[in-house]
Amino acid sequence: MSPKPRTSRKEAPNRREEIIQWVRKEGSLSYEQIQKRFAVAPMTARRDVAALAGQGKVVRSLRGATWVPPDGFLAEGPLWERLGKNLPAKRSIAKAAARLIKANSTLYLDGSTTSIELARIIARQRLEVTIVTNSVLVSACFCNASSSRVVQLGGTLNLLSGCTTGTDTEAAAAQFFIDVGFFATLGYIPGEGTYESFADTFRVKQAVAKRCAQVVLILDHTKFGKRSLNRVLEDATISTIITDRPVPHLKDPRLILAS
């Protein structure tokens, strides 16, 4: 495509819509292609891709953007649909979680969509911390520029969750001491604990939680009172609970409401 005349900030929505249509046709685009096509600065191209990725419209890669297949690939609802679902709540929970982070600490972030939002905040704020994760999507948040050290746990890649799992991952987790671990969940019953459905994923969470000085549960209000197939984390092991709305009849000193 031939370059267009330089565009202004007011034209960003139209430009981004064109990028969506373009990447849908091509499959992937580089930042350089976007920059040349729209005659914009390199940082403008990166901001456009970051904004579209935040909406779940594209996948941000190291060199540009990749099209999001409409059928997704996650069993618990398509991944990119989940990334965009209830996004304001996830972002507010992630902001509250970020306020708990201390410099030079070691953190674990699971493969949840809320943890991805937290990873984006950590990367954007250039927090000097060590991130341990089994999520390739969390790790990818730090590929552009970051002050954080990222440790990707090895193992077998689960194509449904985008996380490494299995005995190798569990063994790798046992080698670390984690200051604060951030865990999401499919369901949480006060007094009982958290619940998940996929054994290979929750076993990694259990292995990591044993290495955490503090376990922080990050979940929106819809997850309270729900069970799934397996209990993962016992309630007594949870140090802090961060959610987006008050939970009726629940008075727990561990509870933090995101603002």
CSV table of C-alpha atoms in Angstrom, one decimal:
chain,number,residue,atom,x,y,z
A,1,MET,CA,0.0,0.0,0.0
A,2,SER,CA,1.2,3.5,-0.7
A,3,PRO,CA,1.7,5.9,2.2
A,4,LYS,CA,-1.1,8.2,3.2
A,5,PRO,CA,-0.6,11.9,4.2
A,6,ARG,CA,0.4,12.4,7.8
A,7,THR,CA,-2.5,12.1,10.2
A,8,SER,CA,-3.4,14.0,13.3
A,9,ARG,CA,-4.3,12.6,16.8
A,10,LYS,CA,-8.0,13.4,16.0
A,11,GLU,CA,-7.8,10.8,13.2
A,12,ALA,CA,-6.5,8.0,15.5
A,13,PRO,CA,-9.9,6.2,15.8
A,14,ASN,CA,-10.3,6.0,12.0
A,15,ARG,CA,-6.7,5.0,11.6
A,16,ARG,CA,-7.0,2.2,14.2
A,17,GLU,CA,-10.1,0.9,12.5
A,18,GLU,CA,-8.2,0.8,9.2
A,19,ILE,CA,-5.4,-1.1,11.0
A,20,ILE,CA,-7.9,-3.7,12.2
A,21,GLN,CA,-9.2,-4.2,8.7
A,22,TRP,CA,-5.7,-4.3,7.3
A,23,VAL,CA,-4.3,-6.8,9.8
A,24,ARG,CA,-7.5,-9.0,9.3
A,25,LYS,CA,-6.6,-9.2,5.6
A,26,GLU,CA,-2.8,-9.7,6.0
A,27,GLY,CA,-2.7,-11.8,9.2
A,28,SER,CA,0.1,-9.7,10.8
A,29,LEU,CA,1.6,-6.3,10.4
A,30,SER,CA,4.9,-4.8,11.6
A,31,TYR,CA,5.2,-1.4,13.3
A,32,GLU,CA,7.3,-0.3,10.3
A,33,GLN,CA,4.4,-1.1,7.9
A,34,ILE,CA,2.0,0.9,10.0
A,35,GLN,CA,4.4,3.8,10.3
A,36,LYS,CA,4.9,4.0,6.6
A,37,ARG,CA,1.3,3.4,5.6
A,38,PHE,CA,-0.1,6.2,7.8
A,39,ALA,CA,3.0,8.4,7.8
A,40,VAL,CA,3.1,8.4,11.6
A,41,ALA,CA,6.0,8.4,14.1
A,42,PRO,CA,7.2,5.0,15.4
A,43,MET,CA,5.7,5.7,18.9
A,44,THR,CA,2.3,6.5,17.3
A,45,ALA,CA,2.3,3.1,15.6
A,46,ARG,CA,3.1,1.4,18.9
A,47,ARG,CA,0.4,3.3,20.7
A,48,ASP,CA,-2.1,2.3,18.1
A,49,VAL,CA,-1.2,-1.4,18.4
A,50,ALA,CA,-1.2,-1.2,22.2
A,51,ALA,CA,-4.6,0.5,22.3
A,52,LEU,CA,-6.1,-2.2,19.9
A,53,ALA,CA,-4.4,-5.0,21.9
A,54,GLY,CA,-6.0,-3.5,25.1
A,55,GLN,CA,-9.4,-3.9,23.4
A,56,GLY,CA,-8.7,-7.4,22.4
A,57,LYS,CA,-8.8,-6.5,18.7
A,58,VAL,CA,-5.2,-7.6,17.9
A,59,VAL,CA,-2.4,-9.5,19.5
A,60,ARG,CA,0.6,-7.3,20.2
A,61,SER,CA,3.8,-9.1,19.1
A,62,LEU,CA,7.5,-8.1,19.4
A,63,ARG,CA,7.5,-6.5,16.0
A,64,GLY,CA,3.9,-5.4,15.5
A,65,ALA,CA,0.4,-6.8,15.5
A,66,THR,CA,-1.3,-10.2,14.7
A,67,TRP,CA,-4.9,-10.8,13.9
A,68,VAL,CA,-7.1,-12.3,16.6
A,69,PRO,CA,-9.0,-15.3,15.2
A,70,PRO,CA,-12.8,-14.8,15.8
A,71,ASP,CA,-13.1,-18.3,17.3
A,72,GLY,CA,-10.3,-17.7,19.8
A,73,PHE,CA,-8.6,-20.8,21.4
A,74,LEU,CA,-9.4,-20.9,25.1
A,75,ALA,CA,-11.8,-23.6,26.6
A,76,GLU,CA,-13.2,-21.3,29.3
A,77,GLY,CA,-14.5,-18.9,26.6
A,78,PRO,CA,-12.3,-17.6,23.8
A,79,LEU,CA,-9.2,-16.1,25.2
A,80,TRP,CA,-9.5,-12.7,23.4
A,81,GLU,CA,-13.1,-12.5,24.3
A,82,ARG,CA,-12.2,-13.0,28.0
A,83,LEU,CA,-9.5,-10.3,27.6
A,84,GLY,CA,-12.1,-7.8,26.7
A,85,LYS,CA,-14.8,-9.0,29.0
A,86,ASN,CA,-15.4,-6.9,32.1
A,87,LEU,CA,-12.3,-5.0,31.3
A,88,PRO,CA,-12.9,-2.0,33.6
A,89,ALA,CA,-13.3,-4.2,36.6
A,90,LYS,CA,-10.1,-6.1,35.7
A,91,ARG,CA,-8.2,-2.9,35.3
A,92,SER,CA,-9.3,-1.5,38.6
A,93,ILE,CA,-8.4,-4.7,40.4
A,94,ALA,CA,-5.0,-4.7,38.7
A,95,LYS,CA,-4.4,-1.1,39.8
A,96,ALA,CA,-5.3,-2.0,43.4
A,97,ALA,CA,-3.0,-5.0,43.2
A,98,ALA,CA,-0.1,-2.9,41.8
A,99,ARG,CA,-0.3,-0.7,44.9
A,100,LEU,CA,0.8,-3.7,47.0
A,101,ILE,CA,4.0,-4.2,45.1
A,102,LYS,CA,7.3,-3.1,46.7
A,103,ALA,CA,10.5,-2.4,44.8
A,104,ASN,CA,12.9,-5.3,44.4
A,105,SER,CA,10.4,-7.9,45.4
A,106,THR,CA,9.7,-11.2,43.6
A,107,LEU,CA,6.2,-11.7,42.3
A,108,TYR,CA,4.3,-14.5,40.7
A,109,LEU,CA,1.6,-13.7,38.1
A,110,ASP,CA,-0.7,-16.5,37.0
A,111,GLY,CA,-2.1,-16.8,33.4
A,112,SER,CA,-5.4,-15.0,34.1
A,113,THR,CA,-6.6,-12.0,32.1
A,114,THR,CA,-6.5,-9.9,35.3
A,115,SER,CA,-2.8,-10.8,35.8
A,116,ILE,CA,-2.2,-9.7,32.2
A,117,GLU,CA,-3.6,-6.3,33.1
A,118,LEU,CA,-1.4,-6.2,36.2
A,119,ALA,CA,1.6,-7.2,34.0
A,120,ARG,CA,0.9,-4.2,31.7
A,121,ILE,CA,0.8,-1.8,34.6
A,122,ILE,CA,4.1,-3.2,36.0
A,123,ALA,CA,5.7,-2.9,32.6
A,124,ARG,CA,4.3,0.6,32.0
A,125,GLN,CA,5.4,1.9,35.4
A,126,ARG,CA,8.8,0.3,34.9
A,127,LEU,CA,8.7,-1.3,38.4
A,128,GLU,CA,12.0,-2.8,39.4
A,129,VAL,CA,10.8,-6.3,40.4
A,130,THR,CA,11.3,-9.9,39.4
A,131,ILE,CA,8.3,-11.6,37.7
A,132,VAL,CA,7.9,-15.4,37.8
A,133,THR,CA,5.2,-16.7,35.6
A,134,ASN,CA,4.1,-19.7,33.6
A,135,SER,CA,2.1,-17.5,31.2
A,136,VAL,CA,3.6,-16.6,27.9
A,137,LEU,CA,1.1,-13.8,27.6
A,138,VAL,CA,2.2,-12.3,30.8
A,139,SER,CA,5.8,-12.5,29.7
A,140,ALA,CA,5.0,-10.9,26.4
A,141,CYS,CA,3.8,-7.8,28.2
A,142,PHE,CA,7.5,-7.1,29.1
A,143,CYS,CA,9.0,-7.6,25.6
A,144,ASN,CA,9.0,-4.0,24.5
A,145,ALA,CA,10.6,-2.2,27.4
A,146,SER,CA,10.7,-2.9,31.1
A,147,SER,CA,12.7,-2.5,34.3
A,148,SER,CA,11.5,-5.9,35.5
A,149,ARG,CA,13.3,-9.2,35.3
A,150,VAL,CA,11.1,-11.9,34.0
A,151,VAL,CA,11.5,-15.6,34.7
A,152,GLN,CA,9.4,-17.8,32.4
A,153,LEU,CA,8.8,-21.2,34.0
A,154,GLY,CA,9.6,-24.0,31.6
A,155,GLY,CA,7.3,-27.0,30.8
A,156,THR,CA,4.8,-28.1,28.2
A,157,LEU,CA,2.8,-25.3,26.6
A,158,ASN,CA,-0.9,-25.7,27.2
A,159,LEU,CA,-2.5,-24.4,23.9
A,160,LEU,CA,-5.8,-23.7,25.6
A,161,SER,CA,-4.5,-21.4,28.3
A,162,GLY,CA,-1.2,-20.0,26.9
A,163,CYS,CA,0.6,-21.3,30.0
A,164,THR,CA,3.3,-23.8,30.6
A,165,THR,CA,2.1,-26.8,32.7
A,166,GLY,CA,3.2,-30.2,33.8
A,167,THR,CA,5.7,-31.8,36.2
A,168,ASP,CA,8.6,-29.7,34.8
A,169,THR,CA,6.7,-26.5,35.5
A,170,GLU,CA,5.8,-27.6,39.0
A,171,ALA,CA,9.5,-28.6,39.7
A,172,ALA,CA,10.7,-25.3,38.3
A,173,ALA,CA,8.3,-23.4,40.6
A,174,ALA,CA,9.7,-25.2,43.7
A,175,GLN,CA,13.1,-23.5,43.1
A,176,PHE,CA,11.9,-20.0,43.8
A,177,PHE,CA,11.0,-18.0,46.9
A,178,ILE,CA,8.1,-15.6,46.0
A,179,ASP,CA,7.3,-12.5,48.1
A,180,VAL,CA,3.8,-12.0,46.7
A,181,GLY,CA,1.8,-14.3,44.4
A,182,PHE,CA,-1.2,-13.0,42.5
A,183,PHE,CA,-3.8,-15.6,41.7
A,184,ALA,CA,-7.1,-15.4,39.9
A,185,THR,CA,-9.8,-18.1,40.0
A,186,LEU,CA,-12.9,-19.5,38.4
A,187,GLY,CA,-14.7,-19.5,41.8
A,188,TYR,CA,-14.2,-18.7,45.4
A,189,ILE,CA,-16.1,-19.8,48.5
A,190,PRO,CA,-15.3,-17.8,51.7
A,191,GLY,CA,-14.1,-20.3,54.3
A,192,GLU,CA,-13.3,-22.9,51.8
A,193,GLY,CA,-11.0,-21.5,49.1
A,194,THR,CA,-10.6,-21.2,45.3
A,195,TYR,CA,-11.9,-23.6,42.7
A,196,GLU,CA,-10.6,-24.4,39.2
A,197,SER,CA,-11.5,-27.0,36.5
A,198,PHE,CA,-8.2,-27.9,34.7
A,199,ALA,CA,-5.9,-30.1,36.7
A,200,ASP,CA,-2.6,-29.3,34.9
A,201,THR,CA,-3.2,-25.6,35.4
A,202,PHE,CA,-4.2,-25.6,39.1
A,203,ARG,CA,-1.4,-28.0,40.1
A,204,VAL,CA,1.1,-25.3,39.0
A,205,LYS,CA,-0.8,-22.8,41.1
A,206,GLN,CA,-0.6,-25.1,44.1
A,207,ALA,CA,3.1,-25.6,43.6
A,208,VAL,CA,3.7,-21.9,43.4
A,209,ALA,CA,1.5,-20.9,46.3
A,210,LYS,CA,3.6,-23.1,48.6
A,211,ARG,CA,6.6,-20.8,47.7
A,212,CYS,CA,4.8,-17.5,48.4
A,213,ALA,CA,5.1,-15.5,51.5
A,214,GLN,CA,1.8,-13.8,50.6
A,215,VAL,CA,-1.0,-15.1,48.4
A,216,VAL,CA,-3.2,-12.4,46.9
A,217,LEU,CA,-6.5,-13.4,45.3
A,218,ILE,CA,-7.6,-11.1,42.4
A,219,LEU,CA,-11.2,-11.7,41.3
A,220,ASP,CA,-14.3,-9.8,40.3
A,221,HIS,CA,-17.4,-10.0,42.4
A,222,THR,CA,-19.1,-12.6,40.1
A,223,LYS,CA,-16.6,-15.3,41.2
A,224,PHE,CA,-17.8,-15.3,44.8
A,225,GLY,CA,-19.9,-18.2,45.9
A,226,LYS,CA,-19.0,-20.3,42.9
A,227,ARG,CA,-17.4,-23.8,42.9
A,228,SER,CA,-15.8,-25.7,40.1
A,229,LEU,CA,-14.5,-29.2,39.9
A,230,ASN,CA,-11.5,-28.9,42.2
A,231,ARG,CA,-10.5,-26.9,45.2
A,232,VAL,CA,-7.1,-25.3,44.6
A,233,LEU,CA,-6.1,-22.9,47.3
A,234,GLU,CA,-7.4,-23.3,50.8
A,235,ASP,CA,-8.9,-20.2,52.2
A,236,ALA,CA,-6.5,-20.1,55.2
A,237,THR,CA,-3.5,-19.7,52.8
A,238,ILE,CA,-4.9,-16.5,51.2
A,239,SER,CA,-3.4,-13.3,52.7
A,240,THR,CA,-5.4,-10.6,50.7
A,241,ILE,CA,-8.5,-10.6,48.5
A,242,ILE,CA,-9.0,-7.8,45.9
A,243,THR,CA,-12.3,-7.4,44.1
A,244,ASP,CA,-14.2,-4.7,42.3
A,245,ARG,CA,-17.5,-4.5,44.3
A,246,PRO,CA,-18.7,-5.1,47.9
A,247,VAL,CA,-19.9,-8.7,48.5
A,248,PRO,CA,-23.2,-8.9,50.4
A,249,HIS,CA,-22.8,-10.3,54.0
A,250,LEU,CA,-19.1,-10.7,53.6
A,251,LYS,CA,-17.0,-8.9,56.2
A,252,ASP,CA,-13.4,-10.0,55.9
A,253,PRO,CA,-10.4,-8.0,57.0
A,254,ARG,CA,-8.4,-9.4,54.1
A,255,LEU,CA,-10.8,-7.8,51.6
A,256,ILE,CA,-9.7,-4.8,49.5
A,257,LEU,CA,-12.2,-3.0,47.2
A,258,ALA,CA,-10.6,-1.6,44.1
A,259,SER,CA,-11.5,2.0,43.4
